[in-house]
């Protein structure tokens, strides 16, 4: 193609955005968007890494220990899918109460929106299981194979006894952690005191073994091999987070005005006289990043706000005798020397919606009855006239004892004049038992003024006081006398 036939290219890059793309820090051979390329994360210490590790270890310990807690002779937290019961300490949630689970998910979603609008992707950097387990696996990698440079050389070296031993020890440690993770996850759905010995002795059932192996493989693959690929290519949160970000959201940002022009210099040199900014272009911020990005190129969706680059840069600034904060948790407004507005309509809106949902959840949770009553009418025959000339309706009552103790209940009906009750009026149910009780109600037709009456079946726990709202349950139904 001749030069005069070439189409001119217009640079439409937004010059107002914080950060300047530096082609010298982005090499085609190190394409971070290529899943085949491995990121050798350099270990980093510092304030934010201590915070991240502390939070990570706290929630990992909570995750591991919770299934071992006992409450009144049973596992304190057990999601028993086989018996359709969710036990959370003294509370038992049944399928009829699963609207609570929907409220929990909605509250969690808006809590994530609220935190993301305020503090960016701190969930990803500090609490996401993918990040926590990835850093855990990297820790074992660091201890068994050495620092990032040694790991890179080890991978490039031919196979030897030392390489086989180091690699074998690393993968064995990964598999042990993965198996413990798989066992712990399944322990939330199976009695842990029976699960662990059964799995370790290969006596567990087929489905139990399948799910333990499945979560073991998932943990090993995600934290050991995929790592940043999950965050960059598979996690949907990275894609829709931009809808929650604004210029007042706290992000990990690079102060371009202070840092540029970047370049190497002697520690005692006057970099201002040399026309240089505070950034010495050491690339440590890139080497410690678990997703392999250069934060100096501006805000990128791959950034998980873990703060590793902040700690790395602060240490470099301290060694050079420069002020810390070249890379910091900041806002786009602050980087542009504008004021940051913490209380803003979007953040307040998310907070209000979350508070309302939390209130509804608490109300519904407090309103859960310790027993359940479902009423099914006989659909084949709405009513009949019995041998005594009384109008009779047949019902099937399903009574559920949601408590952990046996309970005795009395049955009655309200709203029906001078009636006869055919069937038991007192039943005793074991803990968690569902009892099906057929009953019939009969009324003299002279006492029935309307073709259908609104009635209420009353289920009362034995010994419950009249003012005990949790001791009496009413369920509406109808008594039909004619069509």
PDB file of C-alpha atoms in Angstrom, residues 76-236:
ATOM      1  CA  UNK A  76     -23.673 -25.983  65.784  1.00  0.00           C
ATOM      2  CA  UNK A  77     -23.768 -25.084  62.077  1.00  0.00           C
ATOM      3  CA  UNK A  78     -25.056 -27.820  59.788  1.00  0.00           C
ATOM      4  CA  UNK A  79     -26.889 -27.435  56.482  1.00  0.00           C
ATOM      5  CA  UNK A  80     -28.610 -30.822  56.443  1.00  0.00           C
ATOM      6  CA  UNK A  81     -29.890 -31.038  52.861  1.00  0.00           C
ATOM      7  CA  UNK A  82     -31.016 -34.670  53.240  1.00  0.00           C
ATOM      8  CA  UNK A  83     -33.491 -33.719  55.982  1.00  0.00           C
ATOM      9  CA  UNK A  84     -34.123 -30.198  54.619  1.00  0.00           C
ATOM     10  CA  UNK A  85     -32.957 -28.539  57.826  1.00  0.00           C
ATOM     11  CA  UNK A  86     -30.448 -25.722  58.311  1.00  0.00           C
ATOM     12  CA  UNK A  87     -29.162 -25.706  61.894  1.00  0.00           C
ATOM     13  CA  UNK A  88     -27.478 -22.489  63.056  1.00  0.00           C
ATOM     14  CA  UNK A  89     -26.815 -22.874  66.771  1.00  0.00           C
ATOM     15  CA  UNK A  90     -30.256 -22.777  68.442  1.00  0.00           C
ATOM     16  CA  UNK A  91     -32.184 -21.893  65.265  1.00  0.00           C
ATOM     17  CA  UNK A  92     -33.434 -24.414  62.730  1.00  0.00           C
ATOM     18  CA  UNK A  93     -34.422 -23.084  59.316  1.00  0.00           C
ATOM     19  CA  UNK A  94     -36.824 -25.179  57.244  1.00  0.00           C
ATOM     20  CA  UNK A  95     -37.736 -24.927  53.549  1.00  0.00           C
ATOM     21  CA  UNK A  96     -40.738 -22.791  54.544  1.00  0.00           C
ATOM     22  CA  UNK A  97     -38.297 -20.211  55.932  1.00  0.00           C
ATOM     23  CA  UNK A  98     -35.885 -20.092  52.978  1.00  0.00           C
ATOM     24  CA  UNK A  99     -37.035 -16.580  52.119  1.00  0.00           C
ATOM     25  CA  UNK A 100     -34.507 -15.648  54.806  1.00  0.00           C
ATOM     26  CA  UNK A 101     -31.783 -17.031  52.547  1.00  0.00           C
ATOM     27  CA  UNK A 102     -32.968 -14.785  49.724  1.00  0.00           C
ATOM     28  CA  UNK A 103     -32.800 -11.773  52.040  1.00  0.00           C
ATOM     29  CA  UNK A 104     -29.272 -12.745  53.104  1.00  0.00           C
ATOM     30  CA  UNK A 105     -28.131 -12.859  49.468  1.00  0.00           C
ATOM     31  CA  UNK A 106     -29.729  -9.495  48.689  1.00  0.00           C
ATOM     32  CA  UNK A 107     -28.204  -7.875  51.795  1.00  0.00           C
ATOM     33  CA  UNK A 108     -24.797  -9.318  50.863  1.00  0.00           C
ATOM     34  CA  UNK A 109     -25.143  -7.955  47.317  1.00  0.00           C
ATOM     35  CA  UNK A 110     -25.952  -4.423  48.456  1.00  0.00           C
ATOM     36  CA  UNK A 111     -23.241  -4.596  51.122  1.00  0.00           C
ATOM     37  CA  UNK A 112     -20.805  -5.408  48.311  1.00  0.00           C
ATOM     38  CA  UNK A 113     -22.148  -2.489  46.242  1.00  0.00           C
ATOM     39  CA  UNK A 114     -21.821  -0.158  49.229  1.00  0.00           C
ATOM     40  CA  UNK A 115     -18.267  -1.214  50.109  1.00  0.00           C
ATOM     41  CA  UNK A 116     -17.161  -1.143  46.464  1.00  0.00           C
ATOM     42  CA  UNK A 117     -18.522   2.366  45.934  1.00  0.00           C
ATOM     43  CA  UNK A 118     -16.736   3.523  49.081  1.00  0.00           C
ATOM     44  CA  UNK A 119     -13.484   1.512  49.157  1.00  0.00           C
ATOM     45  CA  UNK A 120     -13.156  -0.054  45.725  1.00  0.00           C
ATOM     46  CA  UNK A 121     -12.273  -3.724  45.359  1.00  0.00           C
ATOM     47  CA  UNK A 122     -11.226  -4.337  48.956  1.00  0.00           C
ATOM     48  CA  UNK A 123     -13.344  -7.511  48.938  1.00  0.00           C
ATOM     49  CA  UNK A 124     -11.116  -8.900  46.195  1.00  0.00           C
ATOM     50  CA  UNK A 125      -7.874  -7.866  47.848  1.00  0.00           C
ATOM     51  CA  UNK A 126      -8.604  -8.797  51.449  1.00  0.00           C
ATOM     52  CA  UNK A 127     -11.494 -11.264  51.800  1.00  0.00           C
ATOM     53  CA  UNK A 128     -12.175 -13.086  48.522  1.00  0.00           C
ATOM     54  CA  UNK A 129     -11.400 -16.826  49.000  1.00  0.00           C
ATOM     55  CA  UNK A 130      -9.632 -16.856  45.641  1.00  0.00           C
ATOM     56  CA  UNK A 131      -7.195 -14.182  46.888  1.00  0.00           C
ATOM     57  CA  UNK A 132      -6.782 -15.632  50.392  1.00  0.00           C
ATOM     58  CA  UNK A 133      -6.041 -19.155  49.158  1.00  0.00           C
ATOM     59  CA  UNK A 134      -3.820 -17.859  46.334  1.00  0.00           C
ATOM     60  CA  UNK A 135      -1.619 -15.944  48.768  1.00  0.00           C
ATOM     61  CA  UNK A 136      -1.586 -19.020  51.026  1.00  0.00           C
ATOM     62  CA  UNK A 137      -0.341 -21.173  48.154  1.00  0.00           C
ATOM     63  CA  UNK A 138       2.219 -18.518  47.190  1.00  0.00           C
ATOM     64  CA  UNK A 139       3.505 -18.607  50.778  1.00  0.00           C
ATOM     65  CA  UNK A 140       4.187 -22.347  50.498  1.00  0.00           C
ATOM     66  CA  UNK A 141       5.728 -21.752  47.073  1.00  0.00           C
ATOM     67  CA  UNK A 142       8.028 -19.098  48.547  1.00  0.00           C
ATOM     68  CA  UNK A 143       9.120 -21.344  51.419  1.00  0.00           C
ATOM     69  CA  UNK A 144       9.722 -24.473  49.329  1.00  0.00           C
ATOM     70  CA  UNK A 145      11.050 -23.055  46.034  1.00  0.00           C
ATOM     71  CA  UNK A 146      12.515 -19.745  47.094  1.00  0.00           C
ATOM     72  CA  UNK A 147      11.908 -16.087  46.097  1.00  0.00           C
ATOM     73  CA  UNK A 148      10.417 -15.070  42.753  1.00  0.00           C
ATOM     74  CA  UNK A 149      13.763 -14.957  40.899  1.00  0.00           C
ATOM     75  CA  UNK A 150      14.742 -18.412  42.160  1.00  0.00           C
ATOM     76  CA  UNK A 151      11.342 -19.808  41.186  1.00  0.00           C
ATOM     77  CA  UNK A 152      11.728 -18.384  37.704  1.00  0.00           C
ATOM     78  CA  UNK A 153      15.181 -19.940  37.339  1.00  0.00           C
ATOM     79  CA  UNK A 154      13.963 -23.243  38.792  1.00  0.00           C
ATOM     80  CA  UNK A 155      11.154 -23.462  36.234  1.00  0.00           C
ATOM     81  CA  UNK A 156      13.579 -22.702  33.395  1.00  0.00           C
ATOM     82  CA  UNK A 157      16.189 -25.225  34.600  1.00  0.00           C
ATOM     83  CA  UNK A 158      16.226 -28.851  33.380  1.00  0.00           C
ATOM     84  CA  UNK A 159      14.747 -31.493  35.647  1.00  0.00           C
ATOM     85  CA  UNK A 160      17.002 -32.676  38.447  1.00  0.00           C
ATOM     86  CA  UNK A 161      16.692 -34.336  41.829  1.00  0.00           C
ATOM     87  CA  UNK A 162      16.524 -30.986  43.620  1.00  0.00           C
ATOM     88  CA  UNK A 163      13.900 -29.604  41.252  1.00  0.00           C
ATOM     89  CA  UNK A 164      11.808 -32.762  41.592  1.00  0.00           C
ATOM     90  CA  UNK A 165      12.047 -32.629  45.394  1.00  0.00           C
ATOM     91  CA  UNK A 166      11.115 -28.951  45.611  1.00  0.00           C
ATOM     92  CA  UNK A 167       8.263 -29.245  43.125  1.00  0.00           C
ATOM     93  CA  UNK A 168       7.001 -32.431  44.767  1.00  0.00           C
ATOM     94  CA  UNK A 169       7.026 -30.880  48.241  1.00  0.00           C
ATOM     95  CA  UNK A 170       5.190 -27.809  46.971  1.00  0.00           C
ATOM     96  CA  UNK A 171       2.443 -29.766  45.229  1.00  0.00           C
ATOM     97  CA  UNK A 172       2.099 -32.113  48.199  1.00  0.00           C
ATOM     98  CA  UNK A 173       1.574 -29.092  50.479  1.00  0.00           C
ATOM     99  CA  UNK A 174      -0.943 -27.656  48.013  1.00  0.00           C
ATOM    100  CA  UNK A 175      -2.846 -30.961  47.889  1.00  0.00           C
ATOM    101  CA  UNK A 176      -2.946 -31.226  51.694  1.00  0.00           C
ATOM    102  CA  UNK A 177      -4.347 -27.704  51.971  1.00  0.00           C
ATOM    103  CA  UNK A 178      -6.815 -28.433  49.148  1.00  0.00           C
ATOM    104  CA  UNK A 179      -8.001 -31.655  50.781  1.00  0.00           C
ATOM    105  CA  UNK A 180      -8.441 -29.885  54.123  1.00  0.00           C
ATOM    106  CA  UNK A 181     -10.430 -27.175  52.326  1.00  0.00           C
ATOM    107  CA  UNK A 182     -12.640 -29.716  50.540  1.00  0.00           C
ATOM    108  CA  UNK A 183     -13.270 -31.615  53.770  1.00  0.00           C
ATOM    109  CA  UNK A 184     -14.097 -28.431  55.652  1.00  0.00           C
ATOM    110  CA  UNK A 185     -16.535 -27.230  52.986  1.00  0.00           C
ATOM    111  CA  UNK A 186     -18.386 -30.551  52.903  1.00  0.00           C
ATOM    112  CA  UNK A 187     -18.387 -30.547  56.729  1.00  0.00           C
ATOM    113  CA  UNK A 188     -20.946 -27.749  56.625  1.00  0.00           C
ATOM    114  CA  UNK A 189     -23.347 -30.270  55.026  1.00  0.00           C
ATOM    115  CA  UNK A 190     -22.324 -33.480  56.848  1.00  0.00           C
ATOM    116  CA  UNK A 191     -21.608 -34.230  60.506  1.00  0.00           C
ATOM    117  CA  UNK A 192     -17.890 -33.438  60.711  1.00  0.00           C
ATOM    118  CA  UNK A 193     -17.212 -35.983  63.479  1.00  0.00           C
ATOM    119  CA  UNK A 194     -18.343 -38.740  61.132  1.00  0.00           C
ATOM    120  CA  UNK A 195     -17.204 -37.176  57.862  1.00  0.00           C
ATOM    121  CA  UNK A 196     -13.467 -36.834  58.562  1.00  0.00           C
ATOM    122  CA  UNK A 197     -12.805 -40.422  59.754  1.00  0.00           C
ATOM    123  CA  UNK A 198     -15.043 -41.847  57.013  1.00  0.00           C
ATOM    124  CA  UNK A 199     -13.216 -39.928  54.270  1.00  0.00           C
ATOM    125  CA  UNK A 200      -9.736 -40.627  55.612  1.00  0.00           C
ATOM    126  CA  UNK A 201     -10.537 -44.367  55.878  1.00  0.00           C
ATOM    127  CA  UNK A 202     -12.358 -44.329  52.498  1.00  0.00           C
ATOM    128  CA  UNK A 203     -15.595 -45.456  54.176  1.00  0.00           C
ATOM    129  CA  UNK A 204     -17.651 -42.416  53.108  1.00  0.00           C
ATOM    130  CA  UNK A 205     -20.471 -42.700  50.600  1.00  0.00           C
ATOM    131  CA  UNK A 206     -19.972 -42.139  46.891  1.00  0.00           C
ATOM    132  CA  UNK A 207     -21.516 -38.672  46.739  1.00  0.00           C
ATOM    133  CA  UNK A 208     -19.617 -37.498  49.825  1.00  0.00           C
ATOM    134  CA  UNK A 209     -16.319 -38.657  48.323  1.00  0.00           C
ATOM    135  CA  UNK A 210     -17.236 -37.031  45.004  1.00  0.00           C
ATOM    136  CA  UNK A 211     -17.836 -33.611  46.560  1.00  0.00           C
ATOM    137  CA  UNK A 212     -14.712 -33.773  48.739  1.00  0.00           C
ATOM    138  CA  UNK A 213     -12.596 -34.646  45.689  1.00  0.00           C
ATOM    139  CA  UNK A 214     -14.397 -32.051  43.571  1.00  0.00           C
ATOM    140  CA  UNK A 215     -13.682 -29.176  45.985  1.00  0.00           C
ATOM    141  CA  UNK A 216     -10.135 -30.444  46.513  1.00  0.00           C
ATOM    142  CA  UNK A 217      -9.482 -30.278  42.772  1.00  0.00           C
ATOM    143  CA  UNK A 218     -11.152 -26.859  42.503  1.00  0.00           C
ATOM    144  CA  UNK A 219      -9.020 -25.438  45.326  1.00  0.00           C
ATOM    145  CA  UNK A 220      -5.826 -26.948  43.921  1.00  0.00           C
ATOM    146  CA  UNK A 221      -6.564 -25.693  40.410  1.00  0.00           C
ATOM    147  CA  UNK A 222      -7.811 -22.224  41.318  1.00  0.00           C
ATOM    148  CA  UNK A 223      -5.233 -21.262  43.952  1.00  0.00           C
ATOM    149  CA  UNK A 224      -2.298 -23.244  42.582  1.00  0.00           C
ATOM    150  CA  UNK A 225      -2.583 -22.840  38.826  1.00  0.00           C
ATOM    151  CA  UNK A 226      -5.246 -20.370  37.702  1.00  0.00           C
ATOM    152  CA  UNK A 227      -4.741 -17.631  40.299  1.00  0.00           C
ATOM    153  CA  UNK A 228      -4.998 -14.273  38.496  1.00  0.00           C
ATOM    154  CA  UNK A 229      -6.691 -15.934  35.519  1.00  0.00           C
ATOM    155  CA  UNK A 230      -9.785 -16.272  37.700  1.00  0.00           C
ATOM    156  CA  UNK A 231      -9.667 -12.573  38.594  1.00  0.00           C
ATOM    157  CA  UNK A 232      -8.903 -11.306  35.080  1.00  0.00           C
ATOM    158  CA  UNK A 233     -10.812 -13.659  32.790  1.00  0.00           C
ATOM    159  CA  UNK A 234     -13.540 -15.411  34.799  1.00  0.00           C
ATOM    160  CA  UNK A 235     -14.700 -13.294  37.738  1.00  0.00           C
ATOM    161  CA  UNK A 236     -17.780 -11.230  36.723  1.00  0.00           C
TER     162      UNK A 236
END
